Amino acid sequence: MRLDRDFYERTDVVAIARELLGMVVHTRIGGSHVAAAITETEAYAGVNDRASHAFNGRRTARNECLYARGGTAYVYICYGIHHLFNIVTHAEGVPHAVLVRGVQVLEGRSAADRRRGRPGAATDGPGTAAQALGIRRTHDGTDLLGDRIWIADEGRIIDPATVRTGPRIGVDYAGPDALLPYRFRIHLP
DNA sequence: ATACCGATTAACT
DNA sequence: GTTAATCGGTATA
């Protein structure tokens, strides 16, 4: 069943990042429906997290949607090319989010392949996952309880022993916070 | 107005 | 293992 507002508005973004593993992201974009199980996430814990775009309360046109209520999409462009999809959590005004770093496509393979440019191309990085789902910068601020992007718990049971935990990728600039164990991933059969 | 650089990827050696 | 690609956002002036 579809995740509701109460799921996203909870306060523990690290717990939510772990729980999102195995959940299924659905997109209905450009006439195509794609469903993909989340296999890798990272938590970004707001104003006290040096790795977060909202560290120290930074609030700009780019990261404005981080401050929206839980259950909103935050999509930004990285390295001038890649669109990265984040799930905003916690209450409005508290800029917590979970970055979706990897998915496994379950439905809509043809649309995902077309967007990725070649059949069977990987969807195990944040840029490629968003691309396969059709999520772009224009979806920044999209309500995850609407009909374009939503996430559902479809009953996949994730054995906690199979969840790999480690430091986040690409955040060396964050000093000690770069070492926090805020990255979670699973390998689906 | 201008300089710098990134929550990455793909294609290399 | 290494590195070029690529450009919007942000800071600095």
Short mmCIF file of C-alpha atoms (C1' of nucleotides) in Angstrom, two decimals:
data_model
loop_
_atom_site.label_atom_id
_atom_site.label_comp_id
_atom_site.label_asym_id
_atom_site.label_seq_id
_atom_site.Cartn_x
_atom_site.Cartn_y
_atom_site.Cartn_z
CA MET A 1 0.00 0.00 0.00
CA ARG A 2 1.04 3.54 -0.66
CA LEU A 3 3.11 5.30 2.00
CA ASP A 4 1.10 8.06 3.65
CA ARG A 5 1.93 11.47 5.03
CA ASP A 6 2.47 10.08 8.52
CA PHE A 7 5.27 7.84 7.22
CA TYR A 8 7.20 10.74 5.72
CA GLU A 9 6.57 13.24 8.51
CA ARG A 10 8.28 11.16 11.17
CA THR A 11 11.34 12.73 12.79
CA ASP A 12 14.05 10.05 12.40
CA VAL A 13 15.39 10.46 8.86
CA VAL A 14 18.03 7.76 9.38
CA ALA A 15 15.38 5.20 10.33
CA ILE A 16 13.27 6.23 7.34
CA ALA A 17 16.24 5.81 4.99
CA ARG A 18 16.67 2.23 6.25
CA GLU A 19 12.95 1.46 6.04
CA LEU A 20 12.72 2.71 2.43
CA LEU A 21 14.89 -0.20 1.25
CA GLY A 22 12.63 -2.59 -0.66
CA MET A 23 9.84 -0.04 -1.02
CA VAL A 24 8.65 0.57 -4.59
CA VAL A 25 8.88 3.96 -6.31
CA HIS A 26 6.23 4.50 -8.98
CA THR A 27 6.38 7.24 -11.61
CA ARG A 28 3.75 8.16 -14.16
CA ILE A 29 5.74 10.56 -16.30
CA GLY A 30 5.67 11.23 -20.04
CA GLY A 31 2.96 8.64 -20.63
CA SER A 32 4.98 5.81 -19.11
CA HIS A 33 4.60 3.99 -15.81
CA VAL A 34 7.77 2.73 -14.16
CA ALA A 35 7.94 0.87 -10.83
CA ALA A 36 11.29 0.23 -9.16
CA ALA A 37 12.34 -1.20 -5.81
CA ILE A 38 14.70 0.98 -3.76
CA THR A 39 18.03 -0.76 -3.16
CA GLU A 40 20.21 2.03 -1.78
CA THR A 41 19.56 5.21 0.24
CA GLU A 42 21.37 7.88 2.20
CA ALA A 43 20.00 10.07 5.01
CA TYR A 44 20.72 13.81 5.12
CA ALA A 45 19.92 15.18 8.55
CA GLY A 46 19.29 18.87 8.02
CA VAL A 47 20.86 21.94 9.59
CA ASN A 48 23.28 20.06 11.86
CA ASP A 49 24.61 17.77 9.10
CA ARG A 50 27.63 19.22 7.30
CA ALA A 51 26.91 17.01 4.27
CA SER A 52 23.41 18.46 3.83
CA HIS A 53 22.58 21.27 1.43
CA ALA A 54 20.69 22.78 4.38
CA PHE A 55 23.64 22.75 6.79
CA ASN A 56 23.59 25.69 9.17
CA GLY A 57 20.15 26.70 7.91
CA ARG A 58 21.25 27.46 4.38
CA ARG A 59 18.13 28.20 2.35
CA THR A 60 18.33 29.18 -1.32
CA ALA A 61 16.24 28.89 -4.47
CA ARG A 62 17.86 25.52 -5.19
CA ASN A 63 17.21 23.82 -1.85
CA GLU A 64 13.89 25.47 -1.00
CA CYS A 65 11.97 22.20 -1.41
CA LEU A 66 14.10 20.59 1.32
CA TYR A 67 12.09 22.76 3.70
CA ALA A 68 8.74 21.48 2.47
CA ARG A 69 6.74 18.99 4.56
CA GLY A 70 7.59 15.30 4.56
CA GLY A 71 6.40 13.50 1.44
CA THR A 72 7.74 16.05 -1.05
CA ALA A 73 10.35 15.45 -3.77
CA TYR A 74 13.62 17.40 -3.69
CA VAL A 75 15.34 17.11 -7.09
CA TYR A 76 18.51 18.98 -7.93
CA ILE A 77 21.14 18.84 -10.65
CA CYS A 78 24.58 17.58 -9.74
CA TYR A 79 27.77 18.02 -11.79
CA GLY A 80 25.72 19.90 -14.36
CA ILE A 81 24.29 16.68 -15.77
CA HIS A 82 22.67 14.36 -13.25
CA HIS A 83 19.25 14.81 -11.66
CA LEU A 84 19.28 13.45 -8.08
CA PHE A 85 16.00 12.38 -6.44
CA ASN A 86 15.47 12.93 -2.72
CA ILE A 87 12.50 12.19 -0.47
CA VAL A 88 11.87 15.02 1.99
CA THR A 89 10.99 13.93 5.54
CA HIS A 90 10.01 15.51 8.89
CA ALA A 91 7.78 18.57 9.31
CA GLU A 92 7.59 21.63 7.09
CA GLY A 93 10.55 23.86 7.87
CA VAL A 94 12.83 20.96 8.94
CA PRO A 95 15.08 20.17 5.94
CA HIS A 96 15.63 16.41 6.30
CA ALA A 97 15.77 14.17 3.22
CA VAL A 98 16.64 10.70 1.93
CA LEU A 99 18.64 10.42 -1.30
CA VAL A 100 17.61 7.49 -3.51
CA ARG A 101 20.96 6.09 -4.65
CA GLY A 102 19.85 2.93 -6.41
CA VAL A 103 16.78 1.07 -7.67
CA GLN A 104 15.86 -2.17 -9.40
CA VAL A 105 13.26 -1.72 -12.14
CA LEU A 106 10.25 -4.02 -11.73
CA GLU A 107 7.78 -2.62 -14.29
CA GLY A 108 8.17 -0.32 -17.26
CA ARG A 109 11.52 -1.74 -18.29
CA SER A 110 11.12 -0.49 -21.88
CA ALA A 111 10.58 3.11 -20.74
CA ALA A 112 13.49 2.87 -18.31
CA ASP A 113 15.78 1.43 -21.00
CA ARG A 114 14.77 4.13 -23.47
CA ARG A 115 15.59 6.86 -20.93
CA ARG A 116 18.88 5.23 -19.98
CA GLY A 117 19.87 4.92 -23.63
CA ARG A 118 20.64 1.20 -23.79
CA PRO A 119 18.81 -1.96 -22.72
CA GLY A 120 19.83 -3.33 -19.37
CA ALA A 121 21.82 -0.24 -18.37
CA ALA A 122 22.54 0.06 -14.66
CA THR A 123 20.22 1.88 -12.24
CA ASP A 124 22.47 1.53 -9.21
CA GLY A 125 23.66 5.13 -8.89
CA PRO A 126 21.64 8.21 -7.88
CA GLY A 127 21.85 9.79 -11.35
CA THR A 128 20.96 6.64 -13.25
CA ALA A 129 18.13 5.70 -10.85
CA ALA A 130 16.42 9.07 -11.30
CA GLN A 131 16.95 8.92 -15.05
CA ALA A 132 15.36 5.47 -15.35
CA LEU A 133 12.37 6.71 -13.37
CA GLY A 134 12.05 9.80 -15.58
CA ILE A 135 12.53 12.14 -12.60
CA ARG A 136 14.07 15.46 -13.57
CA ARG A 137 14.64 18.87 -12.05
CA THR A 138 11.12 19.88 -13.14
CA HIS A 139 9.78 17.43 -10.54
CA ASP A 140 11.39 19.37 -7.68
CA GLY A 141 8.59 19.98 -5.17
CA THR A 142 6.32 17.22 -6.47
CA ASP A 143 3.97 15.84 -3.81
CA LEU A 144 4.72 12.15 -3.23
CA LEU A 145 1.06 11.56 -2.40
CA GLY A 146 -0.01 12.69 -5.87
CA ASP A 147 -0.37 10.78 -9.14
CA ARG A 148 3.03 11.46 -10.76
CA ILE A 149 5.47 10.06 -8.20
CA TRP A 150 4.57 7.88 -5.23
CA ILE A 151 6.08 5.13 -3.11
CA ALA A 152 4.41 1.95 -1.92
CA ASP A 153 5.13 -0.82 0.57
CA GLU A 154 4.47 -3.91 -1.51
CA GLY A 155 5.28 -6.42 1.18
CA ARG A 156 8.93 -7.10 0.50
CA ILE A 157 10.47 -8.31 3.73
CA ILE A 158 14.03 -7.10 4.18
CA ASP A 159 16.12 -9.20 6.56
CA PRO A 160 17.99 -6.64 8.71
CA ALA A 161 21.07 -8.88 8.52
CA THR A 162 21.25 -8.27 4.76
CA VAL A 163 21.28 -4.46 5.04
CA ARG A 164 24.75 -3.05 4.45
CA THR A 165 25.47 0.15 6.33
CA GLY A 166 28.32 2.59 5.77
CA PRO A 167 29.41 6.19 5.27
CA ARG A 168 27.85 8.33 2.55
CA ILE A 169 29.47 8.68 -0.85
CA GLY A 170 30.93 11.87 -2.27
CA VAL A 171 30.69 13.99 0.87
CA ASP A 172 34.35 14.30 1.86
CA TYR A 173 33.81 18.03 2.28
CA ALA A 174 31.62 17.28 5.34
CA GLY A 175 34.55 16.63 7.71
CA PRO A 176 33.56 14.34 10.61
CA ASP A 177 30.00 14.05 9.32
CA ALA A 178 31.35 12.26 6.23
CA LEU A 179 31.98 9.27 8.51
CA LEU A 180 28.41 8.92 9.81
CA PRO A 181 26.82 5.54 8.91
CA TYR A 182 23.94 7.08 6.98
CA ARG A 183 24.14 4.93 3.82
CA PHE A 184 22.01 1.79 3.49
CA ARG A 185 21.88 -0.79 0.72
CA ILE A 186 20.55 -4.25 -0.06
CA HIS A 187 21.07 -6.71 -2.86
CA LEU A 188 17.79 -7.98 -4.24
CA PRO A 189 17.66 -11.51 -5.72
"C1'" DA B 1 30.49 40.16 -14.17
"C1'" DT B 2 33.22 36.43 -13.23
"C1'" DA B 3 35.25 32.34 -10.90
"C1'" DC B 4 34.76 28.10 -8.76
"C1'" DC B 5 32.95 23.50 -8.00
"C1'" DG B 6 29.83 19.52 -7.06
"C1'" DA B 7 25.16 14.10 -2.63
"C1'" DT B 8 28.29 11.57 -10.59
"C1'" DT B 9 28.97 8.80 -14.61
"C1'" DA B 10 31.14 6.43 -18.36
"C1'" DA B 11 35.06 5.44 -20.58
"C1'" DC B 12 39.32 4.74 -20.29
"C1'" DT B 13 44.62 2.47 -18.74
"C1'" DG C 1 43.10 2.23 -10.73
"C1'" DT C 2 42.37 7.37 -13.47
"C1'" DT C 3 39.98 11.22 -15.67
"C1'" DA C 4 37.10 14.16 -18.98
"C1'" DA C 5 32.58 15.71 -19.45
"C1'" DT C 6 29.41 19.59 -18.25
"C1'" DC C 7 26.58 23.62 -16.38
"C1'" DG C 8 23.51 25.64 -12.76
"C1'" DG C 9 24.10 27.52 -8.30
"C1'" DT C 10 26.61 30.15 -5.29
"C1'" DA C 11 29.97 33.29 -3.66
"C1'" DT C 12 32.74 37.11 -4.41
"C1'" DA C 13 33.45 41.77 -6.29
#
